[in-house]
Coordinates of N, CA and C in Angstrom, one line a residue:
M1 N 0.8 -1.2 0.0 CA 0.0 0.0 0.0 C 0.9 1.3 0.0
E2 N 0.6 2.2 -0.9 CA 1.3 3.4 -1.0 C 0.6 4.5 -0.2
Y3 N 1.3 5.4 0.5 CA 0.8 6.5 1.3 C 1.0 7.8 0.6
S4 N -0.1 8.6 0.5 CA 0.0 9.9 -0.2 C 0.7 10.9 0.7
K5 N 1.2 12.0 0.1 CA 1.8 13.0 0.8 C 0.9 13.6 1.9
E6 N -0.4 13.7 1.5 CA -1.4 14.3 2.4 C -1.5 13.4 3.7
F7 N -1.5 12.1 3.5 CA -1.7 11.2 4.6 C -0.4 11.3 5.5
K8 N 0.7 11.3 4.9 CA 2.0 11.4 5.7 C 2.0 12.7 6.5
T9 N 1.5 13.8 5.8 CA 1.5 15.1 6.5 C 0.6 15.1 7.7
A10 N -0.6 14.4 7.5 CA -1.6 14.3 8.6 C -1.0 13.6 9.8
L11 N -0.3 12.5 9.5 CA 0.3 11.7 10.6 C 1.4 12.6 11.3
S12 N 2.2 13.3 10.5 CA 3.2 14.2 11.1 C 2.6 15.2 12.0
N13 N 1.4 15.6 11.7 CA 0.8 16.7 12.5 C 0.2 16.2 13.9
F14 N 0.3 14.9 14.1 CA -0.2 14.3 15.3 C 0.7 14.8 16.5
S15 N 0.2 15.0 17.6 CA 1.0 15.4 18.8 C 1.7 14.2 19.2
S16 N 2.7 14.4 20.1 CA 3.5 13.3 20.6 C 2.7 12.2 21.3
I17 N 1.7 12.7 22.1 CA 0.8 11.8 22.8 C 0.0 11.0 21.9
E18 N -0.5 11.6 20.8 CA -1.4 10.9 19.9 C -0.6 9.9 19.1
K19 N 0.7 10.2 18.8 CA 1.6 9.3 18.1 C 1.9 8.1 19.0
D20 N 2.1 8.3 20.3 CA 2.4 7.3 21.2 C 1.2 6.3 21.3
R21 N 0.0 6.9 21.4 CA -1.2 6.1 21.5 C -1.4 5.2 20.3
L22 N -1.1 5.8 19.1 CA -1.3 5.1 17.9 C -0.3 3.9 17.8
I23 N 1.0 4.2 18.1 CA 2.0 3.2 18.1 C 1.7 2.0 18.9
F24 N 1.3 2.3 20.2 CA 0.9 1.2 21.1 C -0.3 0.4 20.7
R25 N -1.2 1.1 20.0 CA -2.4 0.4 19.5 C -2.0 -0.6 18.4
L26 N -1.1 -0.1 17.5 CA -0.6 -0.9 16.4 C 0.2 -2.1 16.9
L27 N 1.1 -1.8 17.9 CA 1.9 -2.9 18.4 C 1.1 -4.0 19.1
K28 N 0.0 -3.7 19.7 CA -0.9 -4.7 20.3 C -1.5 -5.6 19.3
K29 N -1.7 -5.1 18.1 CA -2.3 -5.9 17.0 C -1.2 -6.6 16.2
D30 N 0.0 -6.2 16.3 CA 1.1 -6.8 15.5 C 2.2 -7.3 16.4
K31 N 2.1 -8.5 16.9 CA 3.1 -9.0 17.9 C 4.5 -9.1 17.2
L32 N 4.5 -9.5 16.0 CA 5.8 -9.6 15.3 C 6.6 -8.3 15.2
L33 N 5.8 -7.2 14.9 CA 6.4 -5.9 14.8 C 6.9 -5.5 16.2
S34 N 6.1 -5.8 17.2 CA 6.5 -5.5 18.6 C 7.8 -6.2 19.0
K35 N 7.9 -7.4 18.6 CA 9.2 -8.2 19.0 C 10.3 -7.6 18.2
K36 N 10.1 -7.2 16.9 CA 11.2 -6.6 16.1 C 11.7 -5.3 16.7
L37 N 10.7 -4.5 17.1 CA 11.1 -3.2 17.6 C 11.8 -3.3 19.0
Y38 N 11.4 -4.3 19.8 CA 12.0 -4.6 21.1 C 13.5 -5.0 20.8
F39 N 13.6 -5.9 19.8 CA 15.0 -6.4 19.5 C 15.9 -5.2 19.0
E40 N 15.4 -4.4 18.2 CA 16.2 -3.3 17.6 C 16.5 -2.2 18.6
L41 N 15.6 -2.0 19.5 CA 15.7 -0.8 20.4 C 16.4 -1.1 21.7
I42 N 16.0 -2.2 22.4 CA 16.5 -2.4 23.8 C 17.0 -3.8 24.1
D43 N 16.8 -4.7 23.3 CA 17.2 -6.1 23.6 C 18.7 -6.2 23.7
P44 N 19.2 -6.6 24.9 CA 20.7 -6.7 25.0 C 21.3 -7.9 24.2
E45 N 20.5 -8.8 23.8 CA 21.0 -9.9 23.0 C 21.2 -9.5 21.5
T46 N 22.3 -10.1 20.9 CA 22.6 -9.8 19.5 C 22.0 -10.8 18.6
T47 N 22.1 -10.6 17.3 CA 21.6 -11.6 16.4 C 22.3 -12.9 16.6
D48 N 23.6 -12.9 16.8 CA 24.3 -14.2 17.1 C 23.7 -14.9 18.3
D49 N 23.4 -14.1 19.3 CA 22.9 -14.7 20.6 C 21.5 -15.4 20.2
K50 N 20.7 -14.7 19.5 CA 19.4 -15.2 19.1 C 19.5 -16.4 18.3
R51 N 20.5 -16.4 17.4 CA 20.7 -17.6 16.5 C 21.1 -18.8 17.3
E52 N 22.0 -18.6 18.3 CA 22.4 -19.7 19.1 C 21.3 -20.3 19.9
E53 N 20.4 -19.4 20.4 CA 19.2 -19.9 21.1 C 18.3 -20.7 20.2
M54 N 18.2 -20.3 19.0 CA 17.4 -21.0 18.0 C 18.0 -22.4 17.7
E55 N 19.3 -22.5 17.7 CA 20.0 -23.7 17.4 C 19.6 -24.7 18.5
E56 N 19.6 -24.2 19.7 CA 19.3 -25.1 20.9 C 17.8 -25.5 20.8
I57 N 17.0 -24.6 20.5 CA 15.5 -24.9 20.4 C 15.3 -25.9 19.3
I58 N 15.9 -25.8 18.1 CA 15.7 -26.7 17.0 C 16.2 -28.1 17.5
T59 N 17.4 -28.2 18.1 CA 17.9 -29.5 18.5 C 17.0 -30.2 19.5
E60 N 16.5 -29.4 20.5 CA 15.6 -30.0 21.5 C 14.3 -30.4 20.9
K61 N 13.7 -29.6 20.1 CA 12.3 -29.8 19.6 C 12.3 -31.0 18.6
V62 N 13.4 -31.1 17.8 CA 13.4 -32.2 16.8 C 13.6 -33.5 17.6
F63 N 14.4 -33.5 18.7 CA 14.6 -34.7 19.6 C 13.2 -35.1 20.1
L64 N 12.5 -34.2 20.6 CA 11.2 -34.5 21.2 C 10.2 -35.0 20.1
A65 N 10.3 -34.4 18.9 CA 9.4 -34.8 17.8 C 9.7 -36.1 17.3
S66 N 11.0 -36.6 17.5 CA 11.4 -37.9 16.9 C 10.6 -39.0 17.5
K67 N 10.0 -38.8 18.6 CA 9.2 -39.9 19.2 C 7.9 -40.2 18.4
Y68 N 7.6 -39.2 17.5 CA 6.3 -39.3 16.7 C 6.6 -39.6 15.2
I69 N 7.8 -40.1 14.9 CA 8.1 -40.4 13.5 C 7.2 -41.4 12.9
G70 N 6.7 -42.3 13.8 CA 5.7 -43.3 13.3 C 4.4 -42.7 12.9
N71 N 4.1 -41.5 13.3 CA 2.9 -40.8 13.0 C 3.3 -39.6 12.1
Q72 N 3.5 -39.8 10.8 CA 4.2 -38.9 9.9 C 3.4 -37.5 9.8
K73 N 2.1 -37.6 9.8 CA 1.3 -36.4 9.7 C 1.5 -35.5 10.9
Y74 N 1.6 -36.1 12.1 CA 1.8 -35.3 13.3 C 3.2 -34.8 13.3
F75 N 4.2 -35.7 13.0 CA 5.6 -35.3 13.0 C 5.8 -34.1 12.0
L76 N 5.3 -34.2 10.8 CA 5.5 -33.1 9.9 C 4.9 -31.8 10.4
G77 N 3.8 -31.9 11.1 CA 3.1 -30.7 11.6 C 4.1 -30.1 12.6
I78 N 4.7 -30.9 13.5 CA 5.7 -30.3 14.4 C 6.8 -29.6 13.7
I79 N 7.4 -30.3 12.7 CA 8.5 -29.7 11.9 C 8.1 -28.4 11.3
R80 N 6.9 -28.3 10.8 CA 6.4 -27.0 10.2 C 6.4 -25.9 11.2
K81 N 6.0 -26.3 12.5 CA 6.0 -25.3 13.5 C 7.4 -24.8 13.9
I82 N 8.3 -25.7 13.9 CA 9.7 -25.3 14.2 C 10.2 -24.4 13.1
S83 N 9.9 -24.8 11.8 CA 10.3 -23.9 10.7 C 9.7 -22.5 10.8
A84 N 8.4 -22.5 11.3 CA 7.8 -21.1 11.5 C 8.5 -20.3 12.5
E85 N 9.1 -21.0 13.5 CA 9.9 -20.3 14.5 C 11.1 -19.7 13.9
I86 N 11.7 -20.4 13.0 CA 12.9 -20.0 12.3 C 12.6 -18.7 11.5
T87 N 11.4 -18.8 10.8 CA 11.0 -17.7 10.0 C 10.7 -16.4 10.8
E88 N 10.1 -16.6 12.0 CA 9.9 -15.5 12.9 C 11.2 -14.9 13.4
H89 N 12.2 -15.8 13.7 CA 13.5 -15.3 14.1 C 14.2 -14.4 13.0
V90 N 14.1 -14.9 11.8 CA 14.6 -14.1 10.7 C 14.0 -12.8 10.5
K91 N 12.6 -12.8 10.6 CA 11.9 -11.5 10.4 C 12.2 -10.5 11.5
I92 N 12.4 -11.0 12.7 CA 12.7 -10.1 13.9 C 14.2 -9.6 13.8
T93 N 15.1 -10.5 13.4 CA 16.5 -10.1 13.5 C 17.1 -9.8 12.1
T94 N 16.4 -10.0 11.0 CA 16.9 -9.9 9.6 C 18.2 -10.7 9.5
D95 N 18.2 -11.9 10.1 CA 19.4 -12.8 10.1 C 19.5 -13.6 8.8
K96 N 20.1 -13.0 7.8 CA 20.2 -13.7 6.5 C 21.0 -15.0 6.6
F97 N 22.1 -15.0 7.3 CA 22.9 -16.2 7.5 C 22.1 -17.3 8.2
G98 N 21.4 -16.8 9.3 CA 20.6 -17.8 10.1 C 19.4 -18.4 9.3
D99 N 18.9 -17.6 8.3 CA 17.9 -18.1 7.5 C 18.3 -19.4 6.7
I100 N 19.6 -19.4 6.4 CA 20.2 -20.6 5.8 C 20.6 -21.7 6.8
S101 N 21.5 -21.2 7.7 CA 22.1 -22.1 8.7 C 21.1 -22.9 9.5
L102 N 20.1 -22.1 10.0 CA 19.1 -22.7 10.9 C 18.2 -23.8 10.2
N103 N 17.9 -23.5 8.9 CA 17.1 -24.4 8.2 C 17.9 -25.7 7.8
L104 N 19.2 -25.5 7.5 CA 20.0 -26.6 7.2 C 20.2 -27.4 8.5
L105 N 20.4 -26.8 9.6 CA 20.5 -27.5 10.9 C 19.2 -28.3 11.1
L106 N 18.0 -27.7 10.9 CA 16.8 -28.4 11.1 C 16.8 -29.7 10.2
I107 N 17.1 -29.6 9.0 CA 17.2 -30.8 8.1 C 18.1 -31.8 8.6
N108 N 19.3 -31.4 9.0 CA 20.3 -32.3 9.5 C 19.9 -33.0 10.8
K109 N 19.2 -32.3 11.7 CA 18.7 -32.9 12.9 C 17.6 -33.9 12.6
I110 N 16.8 -33.6 11.7 CA 15.7 -34.5 11.3 C 16.4 -35.8 10.8
L111 N 17.4 -35.7 9.9 CA 18.0 -36.8 9.3 C 18.9 -37.6 10.2
D112 N 19.1 -37.1 11.4 CA 19.8 -37.9 12.5 C 19.1 -39.1 12.8
Y113 N 17.8 -39.1 12.4 CA 16.9 -40.3 12.7 C 16.6 -41.1 11.4
N114 N 17.6 -41.2 10.6 CA 17.5 -42.0 9.4 C 17.1 -43.4 9.6
E115 N 17.7 -44.0 10.7 CA 17.4 -45.4 11.1 C 15.9 -45.6 11.3
D116 N 15.3 -44.6 12.0 CA 13.8 -44.6 12.2 C 13.0 -44.5 10.9
F117 N 13.5 -43.6 10.0 CA 12.8 -43.4 8.8 C 12.8 -44.7 7.9
R118 N 13.9 -45.5 8.0 CA 14.0 -46.7 7.2 C 12.9 -47.7 7.6
T119 N 12.3 -47.6 8.7 CA 11.2 -48.5 9.1 C 9.9 -48.1 8.6
Q120 N 9.8 -46.9 8.0 CA 8.6 -46.3 7.5 C 8.4 -46.7 6.0
R121 N 7.1 -46.9 5.6 CA 6.8 -47.1 4.2 C 7.1 -45.8 3.5
F122 N 7.5 -45.9 2.2 CA 7.9 -44.7 1.4 C 6.8 -43.7 1.3
D123 N 5.6 -44.2 1.1 CA 4.5 -43.3 0.9 C 4.1 -42.6 2.2
N124 N 4.6 -43.1 3.3 CA 4.4 -42.4 4.6 C 5.3 -41.2 4.8
V125 N 6.5 -41.3 4.2 CA 7.6 -40.3 4.4 C 7.7 -39.4 3.2
Y126 N 7.0 -39.7 2.2 CA 7.1 -38.9 0.9 C 6.9 -37.4 1.1
K127 N 5.9 -37.0 1.8 CA 5.6 -35.6 2.0 C 6.7 -34.9 2.8
L128 N 7.2 -35.6 3.8 CA 8.3 -35.1 4.6 C 9.5 -34.9 3.7
Y129 N 9.9 -35.9 2.9 CA 11.1 -35.8 2.1 C 11.0 -34.7 1.1
I130 N 9.8 -34.5 0.4 CA 9.6 -33.4 -0.5 C 9.7 -32.1 0.2
Y131 N 9.2 -32.0 1.4 CA 9.3 -30.8 2.2 C 10.8 -30.4 2.4
L132 N 11.6 -31.5 2.8 CA 13.0 -31.2 3.1 C 13.8 -30.9 1.8
I133 N 13.4 -31.5 0.7 CA 14.1 -31.2 -0.6 C 13.8 -29.7 -1.0
N134 N 12.6 -29.3 -0.8 CA 12.3 -27.9 -1.1 C 13.1 -27.0 -0.2
K135 N 13.3 -27.3 1.0 CA 14.0 -26.5 1.9 C 15.5 -26.4 1.5
V136 N 16.0 -27.6 1.0 CA 17.4 -27.6 0.5 C 17.5 -26.6 -0.7
F137 N 16.6 -26.7 -1.6 CA 16.7 -25.8 -2.8 C 16.6 -24.3 -2.3
K138 N 15.7 -24.0 -1.4 CA 15.6 -22.7 -0.9 C 16.9 -22.2 -0.3
A139 N 17.6 -23.1 0.5 CA 18.8 -22.8 1.2 C 19.9 -22.5 0.1
L140 N 19.9 -23.3 -1.0 CA 20.9 -23.1 -2.0 C 20.7 -21.7 -2.7
T141 N 19.4 -21.4 -2.9 CA 19.1 -20.1 -3.5 C 19.6 -18.9 -2.7
L142 N 19.3 -19.0 -1.4 CA 19.7 -17.9 -0.5 C 21.2 -17.9 -0.3
T143 N 21.9 -19.0 -0.3 CA 23.3 -19.1 -0.2 C 24.0 -18.3 -1.3
K144 N 23.4 -18.5 -2.5 CA 24.0 -17.8 -3.7 C 24.0 -16.3 -3.6
K145 N 23.0 -15.8 -2.8 CA 22.9 -14.3 -2.6 C 23.6 -13.8 -1.3
L146 N 24.2 -14.8 -0.6 CA 24.9 -14.4 0.7 C 26.3 -14.1 0.4
D147 N 26.9 -13.2 1.3 CA 28.3 -12.9 1.2 C 29.1 -14.1 1.2
E148 N 30.1 -14.2 0.4 CA 31.0 -15.4 0.3 C 31.7 -15.7 1.6
D149 N 31.9 -14.7 2.4 CA 32.6 -14.9 3.7 C 31.9 -16.0 4.6
Y150 N 30.6 -16.2 4.3 CA 29.9 -17.2 5.1 C 29.9 -18.6 4.5
W151 N 30.4 -18.7 3.3 CA 30.3 -19.9 2.6 C 31.0 -21.1 3.3
M152 N 32.1 -20.9 4.0 CA 32.8 -21.9 4.6 C 31.9 -22.6 5.7
E153 N 31.2 -21.8 6.4 CA 30.3 -22.3 7.5 C 29.1 -23.1 6.8
I154 N 28.6 -22.5 5.7 CA 27.5 -23.2 5.1 C 28.0 -24.5 4.5
D155 N 29.2 -24.6 4.0 CA 29.7 -25.8 3.4 C 29.8 -26.9 4.4
V156 N 30.1 -26.6 5.6 CA 30.1 -27.6 6.7 C 28.8 -28.3 6.8
L157 N 27.7 -27.4 6.8 CA 26.4 -27.9 7.0 C 25.9 -28.7 5.8
L158 N 26.3 -28.2 4.6 CA 25.9 -28.9 3.3 C 26.7 -30.3 3.2
S159 N 27.9 -30.3 3.7 CA 28.6 -31.6 3.6 C 28.0 -32.6 4.5
E160 N 27.6 -32.2 5.7 CA 26.9 -33.1 6.6 C 25.6 -33.6 6.0
L161 N 24.9 -32.6 5.4 CA 23.6 -32.9 4.8 C 23.8 -34.0 3.7
Q162 N 24.8 -33.8 2.8 CA 25.0 -34.8 1.7 C 25.2 -36.2 2.3
K163 N 26.0 -36.3 3.3 CA 26.3 -37.6 3.9 C 25.0 -38.3 4.4
K164 N 24.2 -37.5 5.0 CA 22.9 -38.0 5.6 C 21.9 -38.4 4.5
I165 N 21.9 -37.6 3.4 CA 21.0 -38.0 2.3 C 21.5 -39.3 1.6
E166 N 22.8 -39.4 1.5 CA 23.4 -40.6 0.9 C 23.2 -41.8 1.7
N167 N 22.9 -41.6 3.0 CA 22.7 -42.7 3.9 C 21.2 -43.0 4.1
N168 N 20.4 -42.4 3.2 CA 18.9 -42.6 3.2 C 18.5 -42.9 1.7
H169 N 18.4 -44.2 1.4 CA 18.2 -44.6 0.0 C 17.0 -43.9 -0.6
Y170 N 15.8 -43.9 0.0 CA 14.6 -43.3 -0.6 C 14.8 -41.8 -0.8
L171 N 15.4 -41.2 0.2 CA 15.5 -39.7 0.1 C 16.5 -39.4 -1.0
Q172 N 17.6 -40.2 -1.1 CA 18.6 -39.9 -2.1 C 18.0 -40.1 -3.5
K173 N 17.2 -41.1 -3.7 CA 16.5 -41.4 -4.9 C 15.5 -40.3 -5.3
L174 N 14.8 -39.8 -4.3 CA 13.8 -38.7 -4.5 C 14.5 -37.4 -4.9
C175 N 15.7 -37.2 -4.3 CA 16.5 -36.0 -4.6 C 16.9 -36.0 -6.1
I176 N 17.3 -37.2 -6.5 CA 17.8 -37.3 -7.9 C 16.6 -37.2 -8.8
N177 N 15.4 -37.8 -8.5 CA 14.2 -37.7 -9.3 C 13.7 -36.2 -9.4
N178 N 14.0 -35.4 -8.4 CA 13.6 -34.0 -8.4 C 14.7 -33.1 -8.8
S179 N 15.7 -33.6 -9.5 CA 16.8 -32.9 -10.1 C 17.7 -32.1 -9.2
L180 N 17.9 -32.6 -7.9 CA 18.8 -32.0 -7.0 C 20.2 -32.6 -7.3
D181 N 21.1 -31.8 -7.9 CA 22.4 -32.2 -8.2 C 23.3 -32.1 -6.9
F182 N 23.8 -33.2 -6.5 CA 24.6 -33.2 -5.3 C 25.9 -32.4 -5.4
N183 N 26.3 -32.1 -6.6 CA 27.5 -31.2 -6.7 C 27.2 -29.8 -6.2
W184 N 25.9 -29.5 -6.2 CA 25.5 -28.1 -5.7 C 25.6 -28.0 -4.2
L185 N 25.8 -29.1 -3.5 CA 25.9 -29.1 -2.1 C 27.3 -28.7 -1.6
Q186 N 27.8 -27.7 -2.4 CA 29.1 -27.0 -2.1 C 28.9 -25.6 -2.7
C187 N 29.1 -24.6 -1.9 CA 28.7 -23.3 -2.2 C 29.2 -22.8 -3.6
E188 N 30.4 -23.1 -3.9 CA 31.0 -22.6 -5.1 C 30.5 -23.3 -6.3
N189 N 29.8 -24.4 -6.1 CA 29.2 -25.1 -7.3 C 27.7 -24.8 -7.5
I190 N 27.1 -23.9 -6.7 CA 25.7 -23.6 -6.9 C 25.6 -22.7 -8.1
P191 N 24.8 -23.1 -9.1 CA 24.6 -22.3 -10.3 C 24.2 -20.9 -10.1
D192 N 24.6 -20.0 -10.9 CA 24.2 -18.6 -10.7 C 22.7 -18.4 -11.0
N193 N 22.2 -19.3 -11.8 CA 20.7 -19.2 -12.1 C 19.9 -20.2 -11.4
I194 N 20.3 -20.6 -10.2 CA 19.6 -21.6 -9.4 C 18.2 -21.4 -9.2
D195 N 17.8 -20.1 -9.1 CA 16.3 -19.8 -8.9 C 15.6 -20.1 -10.2
L196 N 16.2 -19.9 -11.4 CA 15.5 -20.2 -12.6 C 15.4 -21.7 -12.8
I197 N 16.5 -22.4 -12.4 CA 16.5 -23.9 -12.5 C 15.3 -24.5 -11.6
I198 N 15.2 -23.9 -10.4 CA 14.1 -24.4 -9.5 C 12.7 -24.2 -10.1
K199 N 12.6 -23.0 -10.7 CA 11.3 -22.6 -11.3 C 11.0 -23.6 -12.5
D200 N 12.0 -24.0 -13.2 CA 11.8 -24.9 -14.4 C 11.5 -26.3 -13.8
I201 N 12.1 -26.7 -12.8 CA 11.8 -28.0 -12.2 C 10.4 -28.1 -11.7
K202 N 9.9 -27.0 -11.1 CA 8.5 -27.0 -10.6 C 7.5 -26.9 -11.7
S203 N 7.9 -26.3 -12.8 CA 7.0 -26.2 -14.0 C 6.8 -27.5 -14.6
Q204 N 7.8 -28.4 -14.4 CA 7.6 -29.8 -14.9 C 6.9 -30.7 -14.0
G205 N 6.4 -30.1 -12.9 CA 5.5 -30.9 -12.0 C 6.3 -31.6 -10.8
F206 N 7.5 -31.2 -10.6 CA 8.3 -31.9 -9.6 C 8.2 -31.0 -8.3
L207 N 8.9 -31.5 -7.2 CA 8.9 -30.8 -5.9 C 7.6 -30.6 -5.3
R208 N 6.7 -31.5 -5.5 CA 5.4 -31.4 -4.9 C 4.8 -32.8 -4.6

């Protein structure tokens, strides 16, 4: 939505008390904005601190969720909620590195339970695996836009990811069927046009 000069002028003419009342009314309705302003204005914790907290949360919550791997619908629901927490963290802190590292950490923590996934029928884990593959593609896209100074840390996560994918026959096969080139699991090998490649893959009916 674009705001006219007249509207901006009208807002500027509010008294300090009126502006304060308006701000607090808006913050009550927008909890995310409230958290973002708190972080930017007075929170003593840094983005790195917040990211480390999220790493602990992801590790703990995936561990707790692992008890429900046999109930894939419920398990995937929990994973989506954890992913939503990562998204909220990124929106509050504008943590571009964390947007990649935390999602890759989430995938790696899930795949720590490869042995449990092997006992599941393929059609039971299909939705989860497609969900994870889409996350990998998104991480690769964001990595290509990230400052190369971060690539070494991302490569560590991608290397761990590749080993875990290769240790999961069905997931590995599904990655190949959905055109995920394992050579891309190294930052310097991610194609410049990775976003267009993903768009083309989806247009062919894959990644769903």
